[in-house]
PDB file of C-alpha atoms in Angstrom:
ATOM      1  CA  UNK A  11      -1.575 -10.626 -17.622  1.00  0.00           C
ATOM      2  CA  UNK A  12      -1.707  -6.830 -17.686  1.00  0.00           C
ATOM      3  CA  UNK A  13      -5.506  -6.897 -17.390  1.00  0.00           C
ATOM      4  CA  UNK A  14      -5.354  -9.137 -14.324  1.00  0.00           C
ATOM      5  CA  UNK A  15      -2.766  -6.930 -12.631  1.00  0.00           C
ATOM      6  CA  UNK A  16      -4.711  -3.768 -13.490  1.00  0.00           C
ATOM      7  CA  UNK A  17      -7.852  -5.213 -11.922  1.00  0.00           C
ATOM      8  CA  UNK A  18      -5.952  -6.132  -8.762  1.00  0.00           C
ATOM      9  CA  UNK A  19      -4.437  -2.631  -8.631  1.00  0.00           C
ATOM     10  CA  UNK A  20      -7.951  -1.219  -8.759  1.00  0.00           C
ATOM     11  CA  UNK A  21      -9.079  -3.469  -5.911  1.00  0.00           C
ATOM     12  CA  UNK A  22     -11.185  -5.640  -8.203  1.00  0.00           C
ATOM     13  CA  UNK A  23     -11.099  -9.357  -8.811  1.00  0.00           C
ATOM     14  CA  UNK A  24     -10.128 -10.003 -12.438  1.00  0.00           C
ATOM     15  CA  UNK A  25     -12.604 -11.765 -14.689  1.00  0.00           C
ATOM     16  CA  UNK A  26     -12.283 -15.519 -14.316  1.00  0.00           C
ATOM     17  CA  UNK A  27     -10.869 -16.101 -17.813  1.00  0.00           C
ATOM     18  CA  UNK A  28      -8.345 -13.274 -17.409  1.00  0.00           C
ATOM     19  CA  UNK A  29      -7.282 -14.564 -13.994  1.00  0.00           C
ATOM     20  CA  UNK A  30      -6.948 -18.134 -15.296  1.00  0.00           C
ATOM     21  CA  UNK A  31      -4.846 -17.075 -18.278  1.00  0.00           C
ATOM     22  CA  UNK A  32      -2.467 -14.973 -16.165  1.00  0.00           C
ATOM     23  CA  UNK A  33      -2.033 -17.687 -13.516  1.00  0.00           C
ATOM     24  CA  UNK A  34      -1.397 -20.405 -16.080  1.00  0.00           C
ATOM     25  CA  UNK A  35       1.055 -18.267 -18.061  1.00  0.00           C
ATOM     26  CA  UNK A  36       3.119 -17.582 -14.953  1.00  0.00           C
ATOM     27  CA  UNK A  37       2.988 -21.221 -13.834  1.00  0.00           C
ATOM     28  CA  UNK A  38       4.234 -22.258 -17.275  1.00  0.00           C
ATOM     29  CA  UNK A  39       7.040 -19.720 -17.067  1.00  0.00           C
ATOM     30  CA  UNK A  40       8.083 -21.112 -13.685  1.00  0.00           C
ATOM     31  CA  UNK A  41       8.078 -24.692 -14.977  1.00  0.00           C
ATOM     32  CA  UNK A  42      10.076 -23.660 -18.060  1.00  0.00           C
ATOM     33  CA  UNK A  43      12.693 -21.744 -16.057  1.00  0.00           C
ATOM     34  CA  UNK A  44      13.080 -24.263 -13.240  1.00  0.00           C
ATOM     35  CA  UNK A  45      12.377 -27.641 -14.824  1.00  0.00           C
ATOM     36  CA  UNK A  46      11.990 -30.655 -12.628  1.00  0.00           C
ATOM     37  CA  UNK A  47       9.394 -32.723 -10.834  1.00  0.00           C
ATOM     38  CA  UNK A  48      10.259 -32.519  -7.154  1.00  0.00           C
ATOM     39  CA  UNK A  49       7.918 -29.662  -6.151  1.00  0.00           C
ATOM     40  CA  UNK A  50       4.285 -29.201  -7.103  1.00  0.00           C
ATOM     41  CA  UNK A  51       3.015 -25.619  -7.209  1.00  0.00           C
ATOM     42  CA  UNK A  52      -0.785 -25.456  -6.952  1.00  0.00           C
ATOM     43  CA  UNK A  53      -2.933 -22.399  -7.609  1.00  0.00           C
ATOM     44  CA  UNK A  54      -6.507 -23.653  -7.331  1.00  0.00           C
ATOM     45  CA  UNK A  55      -8.731 -23.590  -9.260  1.00  0.00           C
ATOM     46  CA  UNK A  56      -6.568 -22.519 -12.198  1.00  0.00           C
ATOM     47  CA  UNK A  57      -3.591 -24.791 -12.393  1.00  0.00           C
ATOM     48  CA  UNK A  58      -0.629 -26.682 -11.035  1.00  0.00           C
ATOM     49  CA  UNK A  59       2.858 -27.458 -12.283  1.00  0.00           C
ATOM     50  CA  UNK A  60       5.795 -29.515 -11.160  1.00  0.00           C
ATOM     51  CA  UNK A  61       9.209 -27.877 -11.072  1.00  0.00           C
ATOM     52  CA  UNK A  62      12.574 -27.795  -9.273  1.00  0.00           C
ATOM     53  CA  UNK A  63      15.205 -30.462  -9.949  1.00  0.00           C
ATOM     54  CA  UNK A  64      15.379 -33.352  -7.531  1.00  0.00           C
ATOM     55  CA  UNK A  65      13.641 -36.618  -6.786  1.00  0.00           C
ATOM     56  CA  UNK A  66      10.789 -37.191  -9.192  1.00  0.00           C
ATOM     57  CA  UNK A  67       7.272 -37.563  -7.870  1.00  0.00           C
ATOM     58  CA  UNK A  68       4.724 -39.668  -9.782  1.00  0.00           C
ATOM     59  CA  UNK A  69       1.792 -40.760  -7.566  1.00  0.00           C
ATOM     60  CA  UNK A  70      -0.350 -39.473  -4.750  1.00  0.00           C
ATOM     61  CA  UNK A  71       0.352 -36.281  -2.861  1.00  0.00           C
ATOM     62  CA  UNK A  72       3.867 -35.037  -3.539  1.00  0.00           C
ATOM     63  CA  UNK A  73       6.151 -34.594  -0.531  1.00  0.00           C
ATOM     64  CA  UNK A  74       6.971 -31.016  -1.599  1.00  0.00           C
ATOM     65  CA  UNK A  75       3.950 -28.821  -2.241  1.00  0.00           C
ATOM     66  CA  UNK A  76       3.403 -25.074  -2.530  1.00  0.00           C
ATOM     67  CA  UNK A  77      -0.244 -24.005  -2.565  1.00  0.00           C
ATOM     68  CA  UNK A  78      -1.547 -20.480  -2.821  1.00  0.00           C
ATOM     69  CA  UNK A  79      -4.471 -18.458  -4.095  1.00  0.00           C
ATOM     70  CA  UNK A  80      -4.413 -16.793  -7.522  1.00  0.00           C
ATOM     71  CA  UNK A  81      -3.927 -13.248  -6.198  1.00  0.00           C
ATOM     72  CA  UNK A  82      -0.955 -14.260  -4.079  1.00  0.00           C
ATOM     73  CA  UNK A  83       0.561 -16.156  -7.015  1.00  0.00           C
ATOM     74  CA  UNK A  84       0.308 -13.136  -9.329  1.00  0.00           C
ATOM     75  CA  UNK A  85       1.786 -10.869  -6.672  1.00  0.00           C
ATOM     76  CA  UNK A  86       4.686 -13.252  -5.975  1.00  0.00           C
ATOM     77  CA  UNK A  87       5.422 -14.040  -9.604  1.00  0.00           C
ATOM     78  CA  UNK A  88       5.506 -10.362 -10.592  1.00  0.00           C
ATOM     79  CA  UNK A  89       7.490  -9.128  -7.599  1.00  0.00           C
ATOM     80  CA  UNK A  90       4.692  -7.250  -5.887  1.00  0.00           C
ATOM     81  CA  UNK A  91       5.036  -9.519  -2.850  1.00  0.00           C
ATOM     82  CA  UNK A  92       8.137 -11.239  -1.498  1.00  0.00           C
ATOM     83  CA  UNK A  93       8.265 -14.922  -0.651  1.00  0.00           C
ATOM     84  CA  UNK A  94       9.162 -14.098   2.961  1.00  0.00           C
ATOM     85  CA  UNK A  95       6.168 -11.760   3.326  1.00  0.00           C
ATOM     86  CA  UNK A  96       3.768 -14.262   1.784  1.00  0.00           C
ATOM     87  CA  UNK A  97       4.937 -17.062   4.065  1.00  0.00           C
ATOM     88  CA  UNK A  98       4.931 -14.841   7.167  1.00  0.00           C
ATOM     89  CA  UNK A  99       1.384 -13.675   6.398  1.00  0.00           C
ATOM     90  CA  UNK A 100       0.173 -17.252   5.898  1.00  0.00           C
ATOM     91  CA  UNK A 101      -0.698 -16.628   2.257  1.00  0.00           C
ATOM     92  CA  UNK A 102       1.381 -19.598   1.086  1.00  0.00           C
ATOM     93  CA  UNK A 103       1.037 -23.150   2.353  1.00  0.00           C
ATOM     94  CA  UNK A 104       4.228 -25.165   1.998  1.00  0.00           C
ATOM     95  CA  UNK A 105       5.231 -28.699   2.853  1.00  0.00           C
ATOM     96  CA  UNK A 106       8.505 -30.473   2.287  1.00  0.00           C
ATOM     97  CA  UNK A 107      12.138 -29.451   2.405  1.00  0.00           C
ATOM     98  CA  UNK A 108      12.251 -28.328  -1.245  1.00  0.00           C
ATOM     99  CA  UNK A 109       9.062 -26.234  -1.143  1.00  0.00           C
ATOM    100  CA  UNK A 110      10.787 -22.848  -1.122  1.00  0.00           C
ATOM    101  CA  UNK A 111      10.430 -20.802  -4.286  1.00  0.00           C
ATOM    102  CA  UNK A 112      12.270 -17.723  -3.001  1.00  0.00           C
ATOM    103  CA  UNK A 113      15.272 -18.303  -5.275  1.00  0.00           C
ATOM    104  CA  UNK A 114      13.014 -18.453  -8.347  1.00  0.00           C
ATOM    105  CA  UNK A 115      10.644 -15.549  -7.760  1.00  0.00           C
ATOM    106  CA  UNK A 116       9.807 -13.060  -9.032  1.00  0.00           C
ATOM    107  CA  UNK A 117       9.728 -14.230 -12.637  1.00  0.00           C
ATOM    108  CA  UNK A 118      11.537 -11.307 -14.243  1.00  0.00           C
ATOM    109  CA  UNK A 119      11.213 -11.082 -18.040  1.00  0.00           C
ATOM    110  CA  UNK A 120      14.970 -11.106 -18.644  1.00  0.00           C
ATOM    111  CA  UNK A 121      15.898 -13.977 -16.346  1.00  0.00           C
TER     112      UNK A 121
END
């Protein structure tokens, strides 16, 4: 993850494998810390997880979806960008009443 963040700090796009690994690691952390299946968090093309307790979703497009690009996800998950800023800037696409991750981000190591 450090390599991906360093590349972003330098204004570069991280190598694809580095980006993928960082995105997936943070998605896994989110799913582990906030288990559930009511919200799907998508970071194309690298991954998606379901999280947040509530009604379980099993088929088709979930009613509660958060979709964002890999850079935005890394910035949100590490606290470099707030949820409110990301939403206001249109960097996060959300649908559904449960699709608000503000209470769960950033993913601090000691949480």
